[in-house]
Amino acid sequence: MIVTCTMNTAIDLFIQTTDYHPKIVNRSLKDDIQPNGKGVNVSFILNRLEIPNQATGFIAGFTGEFIKQELEKEGVQTQFVEVDGFTRINVFTKVEKEKNEYKLVNRGPSITTKQIAQLMTKIEMLGNHDLLCVSGSNPQGVEDDTILKMAQIAAQKGSKFVLDTSTKIVLDVLPYHPYLLKPNEEELGELFGKKELNEKEIIYYSQVLLAKGAQNILVSVGAKGAYFFNKECQLYANAPQGKLVNSACAGDSLLGTFLGYLAKNSSYQAALKYSVAAGSSTAFREGLTDFSDVEQLAKEITVIDINGGKEIK
């Protein structure tokens, strides 16, 4: 079983308007509401690949209930801890005349020590060969040591641990040999005090993470594609061309698809190619990919063995 954990779940409200002026009523041209949170998105993607999975984390109030209902509607099992307050609503407003977007991200509810313990009880139910994917930021009341404890539990249970977070706790989980880390280019640099990385530095710092205990590294580099590293291979896949609509969930689609293809016993190169295609498909639309165009996008992607400099068919 794959279990996704989203501690800071959210609803994303997308608004499109012609103008955006202060002190007056601005009428929207279009609006859309989507359940969100990085692990939630991974669960949706896995389910669309017909990979059974379970979503856990924290939800609150009617907004949290909406997220739970949407997951269950698509066939995802849920085991959330319900907390006081309301799951946050984030607002993204596109202003046509400005060709600009305003992003308002809220904090969400505060989590108590007791509620953290309830979540840990659910994590303790992991079994040998299960996979725990922890994605996203921490809500109020949750510190990085909670993620570290999850990594410890996964190691004790013989479960695979996957982490996608922007905090430096990534370095502390390395002794527990996480199965997969998924930083983006910026996050990888921040782990080592670097603002920007070139390809040689992406390769070098990924190798440092592997040497310190990580089993696999998946690095997303936006419109340039993605890299994959482990002790056996170093791969790069370019991204297909297309009009960027929303990059917010592209990394989650990349990660979910990569895990899904590995769950289907696909090769690393196939998993990388189709995960980049799925991430791009999401970036080219307003919501998560439905995989209808992924096969076509994959035809534009070449996977290269970095060591040999040759394409892998």
GROMACS .gro file of C-alpha atoms in nm, residues 56-229:
model
  174
   56THR     CA    1  -0.375   1.077   0.555
   57GLY     CA    2  -0.280   1.401   0.728
   58PHE     CA    3  -0.490   1.674   0.889
   59ILE     CA    4  -0.824   1.820   0.778
   60ALA     CA    5  -1.057   2.066   0.950
   61GLY     CA    6  -1.417   2.179   0.913
   62PHE     CA    7  -1.632   2.179   0.602
   63THR     CA    8  -1.335   2.267   0.381
   64GLY     CA    9  -1.146   1.962   0.504
   65GLU     CA   10  -1.454   1.749   0.453
   66PHE     CA   11  -1.465   1.866   0.089
   67ILE     CA   12  -1.110   1.738   0.034
   68LYS     CA   13  -1.197   1.403   0.193
   69GLN     CA   14  -1.513   1.368  -0.017
   70GLU     CA   15  -1.333   1.451  -0.343
   71LEU     CA   16  -1.064   1.192  -0.274
   72GLU     CA   17  -1.317   0.924  -0.185
   73LYS     CA   18  -1.526   1.013  -0.490
   74GLU     CA   19  -1.229   0.917  -0.706
   75GLY     CA   20  -1.170   0.596  -0.511
   76VAL     CA   21  -0.888   0.700  -0.277
   77GLN     CA   22  -0.905   0.564   0.077
   78THR     CA   23  -0.877   0.829   0.348
   79GLN     CA   24  -0.755   0.817   0.709
   80PHE     CA   25  -0.731   1.185   0.804
   81VAL     CA   26  -0.708   1.325   1.155
   82GLU     CA   27  -0.981   1.584   1.199
   83VAL     CA   28  -0.877   1.898   1.387
   84ASP     CA   29  -1.048   2.219   1.501
   85GLY     CA   30  -1.097   2.516   1.271
   86PHE     CA   31  -1.101   2.502   0.893
   87THR     CA   32  -0.869   2.364   0.629
   88ARG     CA   33  -0.716   2.669   0.459
   89ILE     CA   34  -0.838   2.820   0.134
   90ASN     CA   35  -0.567   2.965  -0.092
   91VAL     CA   36  -0.663   3.221  -0.356
   92PHE     CA   37  -0.494   3.261  -0.694
   93THR     CA   38  -0.620   3.556  -0.899
   94LYS     CA   39  -0.525   3.600  -1.265
   95VAL     CA   40  -0.573   3.955  -1.392
   96GLU     CA   41  -0.609   3.962  -1.771
   97LYS     CA   42  -0.517   4.325  -1.836
   98GLU     CA   43  -0.206   4.302  -1.620
   99LYS     CA   44  -0.110   3.957  -1.748
  100ASN     CA   45  -0.028   3.890  -1.385
  101GLU     CA   46  -0.129   3.655  -1.103
  102TYR     CA   47  -0.177   3.733  -0.734
  103LYS     CA   48  -0.126   3.445  -0.491
  104LEU     CA   49  -0.266   3.446  -0.138
  105VAL     CA   50  -0.167   3.142   0.068
  106ASN     CA   51  -0.320   3.107   0.416
  107ARG     CA   52  -0.178   2.943   0.728
  108GLY     CA   53  -0.457   2.698   0.807
  109PRO     CA   54  -0.551   2.551   1.147
  110SER     CA   55  -0.315   2.502   1.439
  111ILE     CA   56  -0.234   2.139   1.522
  112THR     CA   57  -0.209   2.019   1.884
  113THR     CA   58   0.036   1.771   2.034
  114LYS     CA   59  -0.251   1.526   2.084
  115GLN     CA   60  -0.351   1.549   1.719
  116ILE     CA   61   0.007   1.493   1.607
  117ALA     CA   62   0.009   1.179   1.825
  118GLN     CA   63  -0.312   1.062   1.654
  119LEU     CA   64  -0.146   1.097   1.314
  120MET     CA   65   0.160   0.908   1.438
  121THR     CA   66  -0.067   0.624   1.548
  122LYS     CA   67  -0.184   0.595   1.188
  123ILE     CA   68   0.176   0.605   1.060
  124GLU     CA   69   0.264   0.328   1.305
  125MET     CA   70   0.026   0.101   1.110
  126LEU     CA   71   0.267   0.091   0.816
  127GLY     CA   72   0.374  -0.257   0.718
  128ASN     CA   73   0.676  -0.414   0.557
  129HIS     CA   74   0.696  -0.314   0.188
  130ASP     CA   75   0.444  -0.027   0.229
  131LEU     CA   76   0.543   0.318   0.105
  132LEU     CA   77   0.489   0.646   0.292
  133CYS     CA   78   0.502   0.966   0.085
  134VAL     CA   79   0.522   1.280   0.299
  135SER     CA   80   0.471   1.595   0.092
  136GLY     CA   81   0.432   1.965   0.152
  137SER     CA   82   0.479   2.224   0.422
  138ASN     CA   83   0.413   2.198   0.795
  139PRO     CA   84   0.097   2.350   0.942
  140GLN     CA   85   0.098   2.561   1.256
  141GLY     CA   86   0.200   2.354   1.559
  142VAL     CA   87   0.397   2.095   1.362
  143GLU     CA   88   0.776   2.107   1.364
  144ASP     CA   89   1.025   1.931   1.140
  145ASP     CA   90   1.096   1.668   1.405
  146THR     CA   91   0.754   1.520   1.321
  147ILE     CA   92   0.882   1.441   0.972
  148LEU     CA   93   1.200   1.297   1.122
  149LYS     CA   94   0.993   1.069   1.346
  150MET     CA   95   0.795   0.950   1.043
  151ALA     CA   96   1.121   0.859   0.870
  152GLN     CA   97   1.230   0.666   1.180
  153ILE     CA   98   0.899   0.478   1.195
  154ALA     CA   99   0.917   0.387   0.826
  155ALA     CA  100   1.270   0.254   0.871
  156GLN     CA  101   1.166   0.049   1.175
  157LYS     CA  102   0.866  -0.096   0.990
  158GLY     CA  103   1.062  -0.181   0.677
  159SER     CA  104   0.855   0.067   0.475
  160LYS     CA  105   0.980   0.292   0.196
  161PHE     CA  106   0.995   0.662   0.286
  162VAL     CA  107   0.946   0.934   0.023
  163LEU     CA  108   0.989   1.301   0.111
  164ASP     CA  109   0.898   1.616  -0.083
  165THR     CA  110   0.947   1.921   0.138
  166SER     CA  111   1.137   2.249   0.119
  167THR     CA  112   1.280   2.236   0.474
  168LYS     CA  113   1.631   2.126   0.565
  169ILE     CA  114   1.494   1.829   0.761
  170VAL     CA  115   1.577   1.648   0.435
  171LEU     CA  116   1.940   1.630   0.553
  172ASP     CA  117   1.840   1.484   0.891
  173VAL     CA  118   1.638   1.196   0.744
  174LEU     CA  119   1.933   1.070   0.537
  175PRO     CA  120   2.059   0.825   0.806
  176TYR     CA  121   1.722   0.646   0.771
  177HIS     CA  122   1.788   0.579   0.401
  178PRO     CA  123   1.480   0.740   0.244
  179TYR     CA  124   1.364   0.557  -0.065
  180LEU     CA  125   1.318   0.877  -0.267
  181LEU     CA  126   1.374   1.250  -0.223
  182LYS     CA  127   1.210   1.494  -0.465
  183PRO     CA  128   1.359   1.842  -0.441
  184ASN     CA  129   1.320   2.094  -0.716
  185GLU     CA  130   1.626   2.277  -0.845
  186GLU     CA  131   1.588   2.564  -0.596
  187GLU     CA  132   1.527   2.337  -0.297
  188LEU     CA  133   1.831   2.126  -0.376
  189GLY     CA  134   2.044   2.440  -0.386
  190GLU     CA  135   1.904   2.567  -0.056
  191LEU     CA  136   2.004   2.244   0.118
  192PHE     CA  137   2.366   2.336   0.048
  193GLY     CA  138   2.348   2.715   0.075
  194LYS     CA  139   2.337   2.776  -0.302
  195LYS     CA  140   2.095   3.011  -0.479
  196GLU     CA  141   2.134   2.869  -0.829
  197LEU     CA  142   2.267   2.540  -0.961
  198ASN     CA  143   2.406   2.446  -1.300
  199GLU     CA  144   2.383   2.090  -1.428
  200LYS     CA  145   2.719   1.986  -1.283
  201GLU     CA  146   2.613   2.113  -0.941
  202ILE     CA  147   2.275   1.935  -0.963
  203ILE     CA  148   2.462   1.612  -1.032
  204TYR     CA  149   2.721   1.676  -0.761
  205TYR     CA  150   2.480   1.764  -0.479
  206SER     CA  151   2.246   1.479  -0.571
  207GLN     CA  152   2.544   1.245  -0.539
  208VAL     CA  153   2.615   1.395  -0.195
  209LEU     CA  154   2.261   1.307  -0.085
  210LEU     CA  155   2.304   0.953  -0.218
  211ALA     CA  156   2.637   0.914  -0.037
  212LYS     CA  157   2.476   1.026   0.288
  213GLY     CA  158   2.197   0.766   0.270
  214ALA     CA  159   1.928   0.851   0.013
  215GLN     CA  160   1.843   0.565  -0.223
  216ASN     CA  161   1.696   0.767  -0.511
  217ILE     CA  162   1.680   1.137  -0.604
  218LEU     CA  163   1.425   1.292  -0.842
  219VAL     CA  164   1.506   1.657  -0.919
  220SER     CA  165   1.250   1.866  -1.107
  221VAL     CA  166   1.387   2.161  -1.305
  222GLY     CA  167   1.065   2.318  -1.435
  223ALA     CA  168   1.051   2.381  -1.808
  224LYS     CA  169   1.389   2.210  -1.848
  225GLY     CA  170   1.256   1.869  -1.737
  226ALA     CA  171   1.390   1.648  -1.459
  227TYR     CA  172   1.687   1.444  -1.340
  228PHE     CA  173   1.694   1.105  -1.169
  229PHE     CA  174   1.984   0.963  -0.974
   0.00000   0.00000   0.00000
